[in-house]
Amino acid sequence: MDNWRLSQRFAIKTRAASWTACFTDLETPPSNMQTLLLVVLLGCLATVFAAPADRVRWCVTSDRELAKCTALAAKAPVFSCVRKDNALSCIIAIRAGEADAITLDGGDIYTAGLNNYNLQPIIAEDYGITSDTCYYAVAVAKKGTQFGFKQLQGKKSCHTGLGKSAGWNIPIGTLVSMGLIQWEGIEDRPVEEAVSDYFSSSCVPGATPGTKLCQLCRADCSKSHSEPYYDYSGAFQCLKDGAGDVAFVKHLTVPEAEKDNYELLCDDNRREPIDNYKSCHLLRAPAHAVVSRKDKQLADLIWNSINSVQSSQEFNLFSSEAYAPTKNLMFKDSTVKLVQLPANTDSSLYLGAKYLSIVRSLKKEQTNPASTAIKWCAVGHAEKSKCDTWSINSLVDVTTAIECQTAATVDECLKKIMHQEADAMAVDGGQVYTAGKCGLVPAMVEQYNLELCNAPGAKASSYYAVAVVKKSSGLTWETLKGNRSCHTGFGRTAGWNVPMGQIHKDTGDCDFTKFFSSGCAPGADPSSSFCTQCAGSGKTVGDGSKCKASADEQYYGYAGAFKCLVDGAGDVAFIKHTIVPENTDVNHDDYRLICPGGKRVPVSDYASCHLAVVPAHAVVTRPEIRSEVVRILLAQQARFGSSVSDGSFSLFKSKSGKNLLFKDSTKCLQEVPADQSYDRFLGTKYMNTMSSLRQCSDSTPDLEKSCTFHSCQETN
């Protein structure tokens, strides 16, 4: 493994690219422009000129951790060590180019991902069969003590550190959400004050010295190993010493030999043995991860260097025995191996929406979490134009207003929703699947039957996924191979997931380019044969819209896929059953439906000839703002819904295209029950179809790959 050559390439690239990278927007920019320029220039100089060409500089936060890092560097000279006082100082040093990497827990990964620092997780700890790249946040008490999780008020508490996942964010977030800790938000008072009032005394390393939150600590109450009660082992020692009544730690913290002396406190007030963490925990959280600057070559250098040590076994990365009594130096001692994260995984994708909602609810900077408007995400110019019109019309009532964000693709919109840059959008079932894998939730569903709009408990709408061919072609399902295909979009339900799932079931082959000679599947790899038949926007010069998954591509969506067939760019179109009848520009009898088994029927016979019955499109959002999105959308459709007939703005009509923001066939939006998860919304049949198709890696969007690297945000 030639780390030297890799590091040389990295050094040349990073010095050229750092000038651009360090101009990332600041989370809290200075008000004076000269000050801003000075900050940026100093940061750039540090980043460009401080980075050595042949070293991975690991940031450590204690003398014992420095000793372990130095021992690693002696075995693997590619490493060197940078000593800082705490994790935040390391984050700042990495941002400034004075260091390259550090392992952080979820709370610090969240901080590192903010625009001020713009770092990203690149390598995750894997804890083996107990939890893989996740861990369970648990509450531990001594056996024989007579209290449950709901009776913690007035008790003494031991925490791993302020802002850390298992020790602070998850337990405090849980206590607040259950109403056990009374806190109305930062406008009321800092959450630390509410916690101080709840527990009689605590050790929360990183809290303000001299306060009740530091009362039980043994040393300086700092968020570093200089405080004996810091981190998992420290919080457990706090409990073991009798300083505290409860310790908030991870599931692997209690030593094997001592498990019989302790119990888990479940949030339903049960107690369970220590090994029963899978049925008694507060949350399943993402594993600790190595973070660095956003640079692929730097990430590759760090991974290749650390993986070389991991593979050689000449140095035990996951043992701190030589530096006792301190544990978890550089990496958690419970780590079994390190695994590389998918490319372009950022902190939001890694942490997941459930965990992010907890962190954000407790962060001081969230001074106004309740917005008077929701930010709708539009894909492409045509949707943005309709959204802007909607926004202007919505301003009559500022308490239910709409603001608009835009992105090039649905997946980019989903990322914006996760990042809080947008709040909601309507997507098809395949995209509900991806959104659900990323921790988002369905809030409202499109209803296509007007009679069911006011029916309490009405069944959610569905539609038929069909395959349409020209009558004159003579094509059947059995003779499709070798022909050209028109798809609504890569990863879309009727246009991709259902037909390709069926083809995969029939052939067992994931390489669909062997089945269709060419096609148009907007959103596919631009170099693939599934982009060759796409038409773009129709511009003759400089058209960057070809094969883009937006309305700017003429063959995108249901109407676009049918147009692809009508224009002769494809031989079969995979769409929904209403599209041909809705199109008044063609003779409906010129087209036929085909289905497995050889049948060819008129387009009106979709009930007897279809590929699948699939769920309606749904509005997805973050779980913590679901109720607000529902409230505002109900108000908006009361003003702009299907009953509008005076020529003013209509939510479910598209003047400059088709199916913009919502499907034009939508009659109303209906609330999805708050307790209905994305998989229950999609249904067992569709989930099975998706699970089968996901055996084909090329059919899994990059966003979904990042979100499903671990399953912490899916199963708790």
XYZ file of C-alpha atoms in Angstrom:
716
model
C 0.000 0.000 0.000
C 1.703 3.201 -1.172
C 0.499 5.758 1.363
C 3.337 8.134 0.410
C 2.160 8.530 -3.195
C -1.415 8.885 -2.077
C -0.416 11.555 0.412
C 1.552 13.463 -2.243
C -1.458 13.552 -4.547
C -3.586 14.628 -1.623
C -1.198 17.441 -0.680
C -1.154 18.917 -4.197
C -4.938 18.727 -4.487
C -5.708 20.004 -1.013
C -3.559 23.125 -1.378
C -5.278 23.956 -4.647
C -8.768 23.177 -3.421
C -8.535 24.552 0.099
C -8.918 28.128 -1.111
C -12.426 27.213 -2.266
C -13.239 24.921 0.652
C -12.433 27.431 3.349
C -14.909 29.977 1.974
C -17.783 27.795 3.214
C -20.586 29.895 4.766
C -20.052 30.614 8.441
C -22.792 29.546 10.860
C -22.395 32.893 12.674
C -20.591 35.312 10.325
C -18.982 38.498 11.672
C -21.067 41.603 10.998
C -18.076 43.608 9.788
C -16.997 42.613 6.248
C -13.319 43.406 6.876
C -13.388 41.155 9.927
C -15.071 38.435 7.868
C -12.399 38.642 5.156
C -9.631 38.509 7.763
C -11.159 35.417 9.383
C -11.529 33.707 6.007
C -8.006 34.576 4.842
C -6.398 33.418 8.086
C -8.384 30.186 7.912
C -7.344 29.688 4.300
C -3.675 30.312 5.063
C -3.785 27.785 7.901
C -5.543 25.187 5.751
C -3.420 25.630 2.636
C 0.038 25.850 4.156
C -0.204 23.890 7.419
C -1.220 20.545 5.939
C 1.821 18.229 5.745
C 2.037 16.040 2.672
C 2.915 12.721 4.265
C 1.162 12.534 7.635
C -2.249 11.922 9.139
C -2.350 14.220 12.144
C -4.598 12.703 14.808
C -6.076 15.078 17.359
C -6.054 13.903 20.991
C -7.512 15.504 24.122
C -5.464 14.163 27.054
C -1.931 13.189 27.972
C -2.833 9.495 28.133
C -4.455 9.686 24.712
C -1.336 11.434 23.451
C 0.755 8.591 24.820
C -1.313 6.019 22.911
C -1.208 8.130 19.741
C 2.566 8.463 20.043
C 2.874 4.686 20.375
C 0.770 4.321 17.225
C 2.985 6.806 15.370
C 6.063 4.794 16.363
C 4.536 1.722 14.707
C 3.059 3.606 11.737
C 5.055 6.769 10.920
C 2.300 8.046 8.616
C 0.597 9.190 11.826
C 1.525 12.122 14.032
C -0.303 13.581 17.012
C -1.797 16.990 17.844
C -2.714 17.690 21.496
C -5.748 19.863 22.265
C -7.792 20.376 25.420
C -11.153 19.036 24.212
C -13.151 17.798 21.236
C -14.291 21.270 20.161
C -10.684 22.496 20.059
C -9.865 19.493 17.852
C -12.797 20.262 15.566
C -11.526 23.838 15.177
C -7.977 22.606 14.534
C -9.139 20.183 11.833
C -11.201 22.935 10.202
C -8.139 25.213 10.212
C -5.868 22.539 8.720
C -3.816 22.104 11.906
C -4.981 18.500 12.380
C -6.730 15.921 10.183
C -8.876 13.514 12.188
C -10.511 12.659 15.506
C -13.082 10.100 16.661
C -16.254 11.723 17.997
C -19.597 10.695 19.441
C -22.908 11.695 17.856
C -23.320 15.002 19.701
C -19.874 16.169 18.643
C -20.394 14.820 15.099
C -23.438 17.114 14.933
C -21.314 20.091 16.015
C -18.520 19.183 13.584
C -21.017 19.136 10.711
C -22.237 22.706 11.281
C -21.268 25.259 8.652
C -18.732 26.848 11.008
C -16.619 23.695 10.778
C -18.019 21.755 7.782
C -16.449 18.424 8.754
C -17.856 15.019 7.806
C -17.787 11.478 9.242
C -15.650 9.148 7.117
C -15.046 6.000 9.243
C -17.368 4.342 11.777
C -16.642 2.128 14.748
C -18.218 -1.319 14.522
C -19.073 -3.030 17.802
C -19.626 -6.485 16.345
C -22.679 -8.691 16.670
C -24.065 -6.728 19.642
C -25.002 -3.693 17.548
C -22.732 -3.295 14.497
C -22.219 0.411 13.745
C -24.793 1.496 16.307
C -25.039 1.315 20.068
C -27.789 1.406 22.646
C -28.063 4.376 25.012
C -29.071 3.022 28.426
C -29.746 4.143 32.000
C -27.967 2.013 34.628
C -28.618 1.768 38.376
C -27.355 -0.466 41.154
C -29.405 -3.616 41.717
C -31.597 -3.324 44.791
C -32.280 0.394 44.539
C -36.025 0.942 44.487
C -36.795 3.410 41.697
C -37.623 3.376 37.999
C -36.856 5.691 35.113
C -39.939 7.763 35.887
C -38.786 8.309 39.488
C -35.407 9.902 38.722
C -36.420 13.330 40.015
C -34.322 14.231 43.051
C -31.780 11.492 42.329
C -28.055 12.011 41.690
C -26.977 11.522 38.063
C -23.755 10.586 36.265
C -23.288 11.672 32.631
C -20.563 10.983 30.060
C -20.394 14.670 29.137
C -22.461 17.714 28.195
C -23.807 17.369 24.657
C -22.688 13.746 24.302
C -25.148 11.208 22.915
C -25.713 8.463 25.495
C -24.776 10.665 28.437
C -26.777 13.811 27.719
C -28.685 14.314 24.452
C -30.614 11.041 24.513
C -31.500 10.758 28.244
C -32.292 14.460 28.692
C -34.200 14.545 25.409
C -36.180 11.495 26.549
C -36.950 12.997 29.966
C -38.071 16.268 28.351
C -40.217 14.537 25.720
C -41.916 12.450 28.439
C -42.677 15.608 30.429
C -40.591 14.417 33.365
C -38.216 17.375 33.041
C -40.228 20.592 32.749
C -38.650 22.721 30.011
C -40.476 24.994 27.584
C -37.461 25.817 25.438
C -34.494 28.140 25.412
C -36.778 31.200 25.510
C -37.866 29.954 28.937
C -34.399 29.111 30.321
C -31.320 27.061 29.413
C -31.971 23.311 29.475
C -29.079 22.941 31.933
C -31.102 24.880 34.523
C -34.075 22.564 34.032
C -31.824 19.519 34.496
C -30.326 21.085 37.652
C -33.809 21.468 39.080
C -34.692 17.863 38.229
C -31.673 16.048 39.699
C -30.459 16.853 43.209
C -26.851 16.905 41.967
C -24.883 15.602 38.990
C -21.571 15.147 37.264
C -21.881 16.455 33.708
C -18.341 16.992 32.380
C -18.326 20.119 30.265
C -20.947 21.931 32.350
C -20.166 25.185 34.174
C -17.865 24.511 37.178
C -19.397 25.406 40.514
C -22.946 24.560 39.453
C -25.058 21.594 40.587
C -24.225 19.865 37.291
C -20.571 19.645 38.376
C -21.189 18.952 42.058
C -20.495 15.204 41.898
C -17.396 15.417 39.681
C -14.036 14.494 41.215
C -11.763 17.015 39.475
C -12.278 19.982 37.136
C -15.593 18.864 35.522
C -13.946 19.324 32.126
C -15.100 17.420 29.068
C -11.808 15.537 28.873
C -9.950 12.668 30.523
C -8.556 15.033 33.163
C -11.982 14.568 34.823
C -12.105 10.973 36.219
C -15.888 10.795 35.748
C -15.739 11.770 32.056
C -16.873 9.464 29.226
C -18.539 6.040 29.552
C -16.100 4.489 31.987
C -16.072 7.681 34.060
C -19.858 7.911 34.299
C -20.005 4.258 35.331
C -17.242 4.861 37.926
C -19.336 7.739 39.273
C -22.190 5.261 39.819
C -19.902 2.535 41.140
C -18.317 4.911 43.694
C -21.763 5.775 45.025
C -21.484 9.391 43.912
C -24.552 8.998 41.697
C -27.734 6.925 41.659
C -27.993 6.513 37.868
C -25.462 6.532 35.028
C -26.349 7.299 31.426
C -23.976 5.255 29.268
C -23.860 2.837 26.313
C -24.888 -0.814 26.509
C -21.341 -2.214 26.560
C -20.072 -0.044 29.442
C -20.672 -2.274 32.475
C -17.792 -4.810 32.776
C -18.754 -8.459 32.370
C -17.671 -9.342 35.909
C -19.892 -6.625 37.436
C -23.105 -7.048 35.427
C -24.897 -8.951 38.209
C -24.652 -5.891 40.466
C -26.465 -3.512 38.115
C -29.719 -3.202 36.187
C -31.092 -1.229 33.258
C -33.872 1.315 33.774
C -36.432 1.083 30.943
C -38.412 4.154 29.898
C -41.659 2.307 30.763
C -40.392 2.011 34.362
C -39.387 -1.662 34.148
C -35.971 -2.898 35.243
C -34.033 -5.451 33.212
C -30.679 -7.257 33.462
C -27.743 -5.451 31.818
C -27.671 -7.851 28.863
C -31.323 -7.114 27.989
C -30.421 -3.799 26.352
C -32.237 -4.661 23.099
C -35.596 -4.574 24.900
C -34.659 -1.929 27.484
C -32.912 1.159 26.121
C -33.593 4.824 25.470
C -32.490 4.965 21.830
C -30.317 3.116 19.358
C -27.715 5.662 18.333
C -25.082 5.890 15.578
C -21.635 4.622 16.522
C -18.746 6.954 17.151
C -17.070 8.008 13.918
C -13.847 9.530 12.647
C -14.425 13.002 11.207
C -12.267 15.049 8.882
C -12.480 17.866 6.342
C -14.602 17.283 3.247
C -11.948 16.037 0.860
C -12.087 12.613 -0.755
C -8.321 12.185 -1.103
C -7.758 13.120 2.525
C -10.490 10.667 3.531
C -8.841 7.942 1.434
C -5.442 8.682 2.976
C -6.857 8.448 6.501
C -8.783 5.244 5.735
C -5.884 3.518 3.967
C -3.519 4.479 6.782
C -5.738 3.377 9.659
C -6.935 0.260 7.825
C -3.316 -0.745 7.211
C -2.736 -0.695 10.976
C -6.041 -2.491 11.605
C -5.177 -5.228 9.087
C -1.559 -5.736 10.210
C -2.559 -6.200 13.875
C 0.853 -4.841 14.900
C -0.863 -2.247 17.070
C -4.138 -2.722 18.967
C -6.191 0.349 18.126
C -9.014 -0.752 20.424
C -7.205 -1.319 23.717
C -6.349 1.241 26.385
C -5.037 -1.239 28.975
C -1.509 0.176 28.836
C -2.864 3.568 29.909
C -5.133 2.489 32.801
C -7.274 3.568 34.484
C -8.339 5.685 31.488
C -10.350 3.848 28.849
C -11.597 4.503 25.295
C -8.511 6.343 24.070
C -8.673 7.385 20.386
C -11.333 4.694 19.848
C -13.839 2.913 22.078
C -12.313 -0.177 23.666
C -15.472 -2.098 22.685
C -14.782 -1.496 18.982
C -14.311 -4.692 16.975
C -13.283 -3.052 13.704
C -13.451 0.187 11.734
C -15.508 0.464 8.551
C -15.367 3.074 5.802
C -18.528 5.126 5.271
C -20.107 5.564 1.826
C -18.843 8.562 -0.144
C -20.603 11.885 0.468
C -21.990 10.828 3.845
C -22.412 14.008 5.879
C -23.234 14.389 9.569
C -26.997 14.615 8.989
C -27.124 11.455 6.883
C -24.950 9.590 9.357
C -26.841 10.617 12.488
C -30.350 10.198 11.028
C -33.483 12.292 11.480
C -34.562 10.760 14.815
C -31.282 11.506 16.519
C -31.028 14.944 14.903
C -34.464 15.902 16.198
C -33.287 15.113 19.743
C -30.046 17.075 19.378
C -31.749 20.088 17.831
C -34.419 20.164 20.512
C -31.734 20.616 23.176
C -29.294 22.906 21.347
C -29.076 26.476 22.585
C -28.811 27.893 19.078
C -32.329 26.652 18.287
C -33.923 29.817 19.631
C -37.098 29.579 17.546
C -37.867 25.973 16.620
C -41.532 26.701 15.858
C -41.719 28.418 12.475
C -44.710 30.350 11.191
C -44.097 28.968 7.694
C -43.014 25.716 6.137
C -40.299 25.627 3.500
C -41.488 23.567 0.533
C -38.833 21.954 -1.652
C -39.364 22.214 -5.416
C -37.390 20.272 -8.028
C -36.377 22.245 -11.104
C -37.495 25.562 -12.609
C -41.103 24.645 -13.424
C -41.861 23.481 -9.869
C -40.048 26.479 -8.386
C -42.236 28.804 -10.484
C -45.426 27.168 -9.200
C -44.071 27.171 -5.638
C -43.280 30.896 -5.846
C -46.852 31.579 -6.966
C -48.121 29.449 -4.075
C -45.871 31.323 -1.636
C -47.116 34.741 -2.778
C -50.748 33.661 -2.471
C -50.138 32.111 0.958
C -48.954 35.386 2.507
C -52.535 36.436 3.238
C -52.134 34.539 6.532
C -48.526 34.554 7.815
C -49.325 31.809 10.364
C -49.835 29.314 7.535
C -47.415 30.715 4.953
C -45.291 28.784 2.461
C -41.670 29.523 1.595
C -39.849 27.887 -1.300
C -36.545 26.078 -1.591
C -35.275 24.434 -4.742
C -32.969 21.547 -5.615
C -31.904 19.712 -8.750
C -33.342 16.333 -7.693
C -35.751 14.780 -5.209
C -32.845 13.242 -3.300
C -31.227 16.669 -2.954
C -34.549 17.954 -1.603
C -34.682 15.102 0.909
C -31.193 16.052 2.082
C -32.322 19.668 2.479
C -35.237 18.496 4.620
C -32.861 16.492 6.803
C -30.559 19.523 7.072
C -33.472 21.828 8.030
C -32.933 23.845 4.861
C -36.402 22.728 3.729
C -39.327 21.159 5.551
C -41.515 19.116 3.218
C -42.299 17.883 -0.287
C -44.624 15.387 -1.973
C -42.934 12.264 -3.365
C -43.890 8.921 -4.845
C -43.733 5.586 -3.042
C -40.153 4.770 -4.035
C -39.030 8.109 -2.666
C -41.134 7.605 0.488
C -39.095 4.402 0.901
C -35.797 6.275 0.591
C -37.040 9.097 2.845
C -38.119 6.561 5.455
C -34.722 4.886 5.357
C -33.276 8.330 6.135
C -35.586 8.810 9.127
C -38.217 11.077 7.561
C -41.928 10.341 7.979
C -45.055 10.514 5.773
C -47.359 13.295 7.022
C -50.102 13.557 4.378
C -51.153 11.467 1.407
C -52.744 12.444 -1.893
C -56.362 11.323 -2.336
C -57.571 10.866 -5.915
C -61.238 10.100 -5.110
C -63.215 13.259 -4.290
C -65.931 11.272 -2.516
C -63.379 10.038 0.032
C -61.962 13.470 0.861
C -64.487 14.140 3.634
C -64.979 10.546 4.719
C -63.591 9.932 8.230
C -61.037 7.123 8.256
C -61.189 6.744 4.469
C -58.751 4.300 2.929
C -55.680 5.992 1.452
C -55.536 6.272 -2.312
C -53.584 3.901 -4.479
C -53.049 3.535 -8.191
C -52.134 0.901 -10.765
C -48.624 0.681 -12.181
C -48.976 -0.265 -15.841
C -46.835 -0.948 -18.922
C -48.090 0.848 -22.062
C -47.102 0.107 -25.687
C -48.336 1.278 -29.065
C -51.056 -0.960 -30.431
C -49.239 -1.217 -33.762
C -46.022 -2.547 -32.169
C -47.458 -5.961 -31.316
C -45.226 -6.056 -28.204
C -46.106 -8.226 -25.213
C -44.413 -8.538 -21.825
C -42.678 -11.693 -23.058
C -41.208 -9.910 -26.122
C -40.013 -6.718 -24.366
C -36.363 -7.751 -24.163
C -34.121 -5.837 -26.552
C -36.542 -2.915 -26.935
C -36.354 0.668 -25.670
C -37.979 1.768 -22.395
C -39.490 4.990 -21.034
C -39.473 5.465 -17.254
C -40.945 8.196 -15.061
C -37.600 8.352 -13.251
C -34.873 6.218 -11.730
C -36.113 4.900 -8.374
C -39.716 5.979 -8.969
C -42.495 3.534 -8.138
C -44.526 2.937 -11.303
C -41.675 3.968 -13.589
C -38.804 1.923 -12.166
C -39.230 -0.029 -8.944
C -42.282 -2.079 -9.943
C -41.321 -2.985 -13.549
C -37.627 -3.540 -12.801
C -38.541 -5.533 -9.709
C -40.689 -7.757 -11.929
C -37.915 -8.072 -14.526
C -35.405 -8.929 -11.786
C -37.832 -11.541 -10.487
C -38.179 -13.007 -14.009
C -34.503 -12.953 -14.997
C -32.522 -12.909 -11.744
C -30.209 -10.380 -13.415
C -29.521 -6.941 -11.926
C -27.952 -5.594 -15.114
C -31.038 -4.114 -16.763
C -28.958 -2.806 -19.687
C -28.951 -6.435 -20.874
C -32.744 -6.399 -20.989
C -33.479 -3.044 -22.629
C -31.331 -1.837 -25.523
C -31.691 1.792 -24.398
C -34.158 4.055 -22.684
C -34.881 7.182 -20.694
C -34.903 6.899 -16.906
C -34.341 10.459 -15.613
C -31.946 10.411 -12.684
C -29.957 7.426 -13.965
C -26.195 7.613 -14.465
C -25.729 10.044 -17.400
C -23.305 7.594 -19.037
C -25.752 4.678 -18.941
C -27.966 3.496 -21.791
C -30.965 4.579 -19.711
C -30.166 8.202 -20.557
C -29.602 7.897 -24.310
C -33.276 8.336 -25.253
C -33.917 11.322 -22.969
C -34.771 14.641 -24.639
C -33.649 17.285 -22.136
C -35.426 20.636 -22.075
C -35.503 20.981 -25.852
C -32.870 23.701 -25.992
C -30.469 23.355 -28.892
C -27.411 24.798 -27.124
C -26.081 24.238 -23.622
C -28.875 21.943 -22.462
C -27.854 20.558 -19.075
C -31.286 19.055 -18.388
C -30.936 15.805 -20.326
C -31.772 12.842 -18.100
C -32.167 15.074 -15.033
C -34.783 13.935 -12.532
C -36.823 17.137 -12.758
C -39.580 18.661 -14.875
C -36.859 20.372 -16.934
C -36.383 16.995 -18.669
C -39.265 16.572 -21.139
C -39.507 12.827 -20.514
C -39.549 13.059 -16.689
C -42.556 11.966 -14.649
C -45.730 10.199 -15.758
C -46.590 12.595 -18.576
C -42.949 12.679 -19.659
C -42.604 8.902 -19.859
C -45.775 8.709 -21.954
C -44.489 11.503 -24.214
C -41.300 9.456 -24.669
C -43.488 6.616 -26.013
C -45.655 8.915 -28.146
C -42.576 10.589 -29.676
C -41.125 7.205 -30.634
C -38.126 7.521 -28.325
C -39.159 4.289 -26.593
C -41.233 1.177 -27.207
C -42.805 0.809 -23.742
C -43.732 3.347 -21.062
C -44.027 2.446 -17.385
C -46.567 4.835 -15.881
C -49.763 5.000 -13.783
C -53.113 3.875 -15.138
C -54.722 7.328 -15.493
C -52.074 8.935 -17.684
C -53.267 7.794 -21.131
C -56.943 8.644 -20.485
C -55.898 12.050 -19.115
C -54.014 12.842 -22.320
C -56.420 14.479 -24.776
C -53.846 14.888 -27.555
C -53.776 11.216 -28.566
C -56.181 8.522 -29.675
C -56.437 6.244 -26.650
C -57.239 3.231 -28.841
C -53.765 3.497 -30.393
C -52.280 2.173 -27.122
C -52.428 -1.066 -25.188
C -51.554 -2.295 -21.714
C -49.305 -5.352 -21.422
C -48.786 -7.491 -18.347
C -46.925 -10.658 -17.347
C -48.722 -13.630 -18.834
C -48.964 -12.284 -22.363
C -52.192 -10.275 -22.217
C -52.666 -7.088 -24.290
C -55.754 -5.081 -23.339
C -57.207 -1.600 -23.920
C -55.891 1.095 -21.553
C -59.271 1.152 -19.790
C -58.787 -2.451 -18.577
C -56.064 -1.614 -16.043
C -57.907 -3.472 -13.248
C -57.282 -6.793 -15.036
C -53.858 -5.982 -16.505
C -51.351 -4.169 -14.322
C -47.973 -4.764 -12.722
C -48.935 -3.742 -9.179
C -51.287 -1.671 -7.056
C -49.059 0.910 -5.382
C -49.506 3.568 -2.667
C -50.352 7.159 -3.501
C -47.813 9.954 -3.335
C -47.200 11.356 0.135
C -45.795 14.467 1.802
C -42.659 13.636 3.812
C -41.047 15.711 6.541
C -38.943 15.520 9.705
C -40.696 13.786 12.603
C -40.428 16.742 14.982
C -42.358 19.127 12.689
C -44.898 16.652 11.337
C -47.882 18.186 13.163
C -46.961 21.698 12.027
C -46.719 20.575 8.388
C -50.149 18.924 8.640
C -51.676 22.045 10.197
C -50.384 24.376 7.505
C -51.224 22.071 4.585
C -54.794 21.609 5.818
C -55.136 25.398 5.901
C -53.579 25.751 2.451
C -55.831 23.206 0.770
C -58.883 24.843 2.359
C -57.939 27.955 0.380
C -56.333 26.495 -2.754
C -57.656 22.941 -3.027
C -59.687 21.219 -5.745
C -62.787 23.318 -4.994
C -61.046 26.418 -6.413
C -62.662 27.258 -9.751
C -62.313 31.011 -10.146
C -59.055 30.889 -12.091
C -56.858 31.880 -9.146
C -54.004 29.724 -7.855
C -54.903 26.035 -7.448
C -52.711 23.665 -5.458
C -53.539 20.639 -7.614
C -53.357 22.215 -11.072
C -50.202 22.825 -13.113
C -50.262 25.582 -15.724
C -46.663 25.414 -16.991
C -46.279 21.636 -16.950
C -47.909 18.573 -15.450
C -47.952 17.109 -11.927
C -45.947 19.982 -10.443
C -45.501 19.798 -6.630
C -48.557 17.467 -6.478
C -50.195 15.145 -8.979
C -52.829 16.993 -10.997
C -55.278 14.162 -10.275
C -55.149 14.948 -6.539
C -58.522 15.916 -5.050
C -57.283 16.553 -1.522
C -54.554 15.739 0.985
C -55.379 13.469 3.917
C -53.421 13.130 7.139
C -51.363 9.994 7.608
C -51.867 8.718 11.192
C -49.088 9.996 13.436
C -48.126 6.481 14.516
C -47.937 5.079 10.960
C -44.325 4.494 9.929
C -43.171 4.637 6.322
C -43.126 0.845 5.971
C -46.694 0.480 7.245
C -47.747 3.291 4.905
C -46.203 1.543 1.903
C -47.604 -1.858 2.809
C -46.122 -5.340 2.926
C -46.340 -6.069 -0.821
C -44.570 -2.910 -1.844
C -41.940 -3.305 0.891
C -41.252 -6.835 -0.391
C -40.890 -5.493 -3.940
C -38.424 -2.875 -2.742
C -36.460 -5.378 -0.676
C -36.113 -7.603 -3.744
C -35.047 -4.748 -5.997
C -32.539 -3.507 -3.409
C -30.608 -6.731 -3.973
C -29.434 -4.827 -7.040
C -26.973 -2.273 -5.691
C -27.185 -0.141 -8.834
C -30.894 0.391 -8.146
C -30.216 1.912 -4.726
C -29.821 5.716 -4.716
C -26.596 7.062 -3.177
C -28.653 8.919 -0.568
C -30.279 5.681 0.565
C -26.911 3.918 0.672
C -25.612 6.592 3.054
C -28.717 6.423 5.239
C -28.796 2.621 5.413
C -25.124 2.143 6.161
C -26.428 1.544 9.659
C -30.031 1.082 10.754
C -30.030 3.238 13.898
C -32.626 5.687 12.615
C -34.884 2.887 11.370
C -35.272 0.557 14.355
C -35.292 1.689 17.958
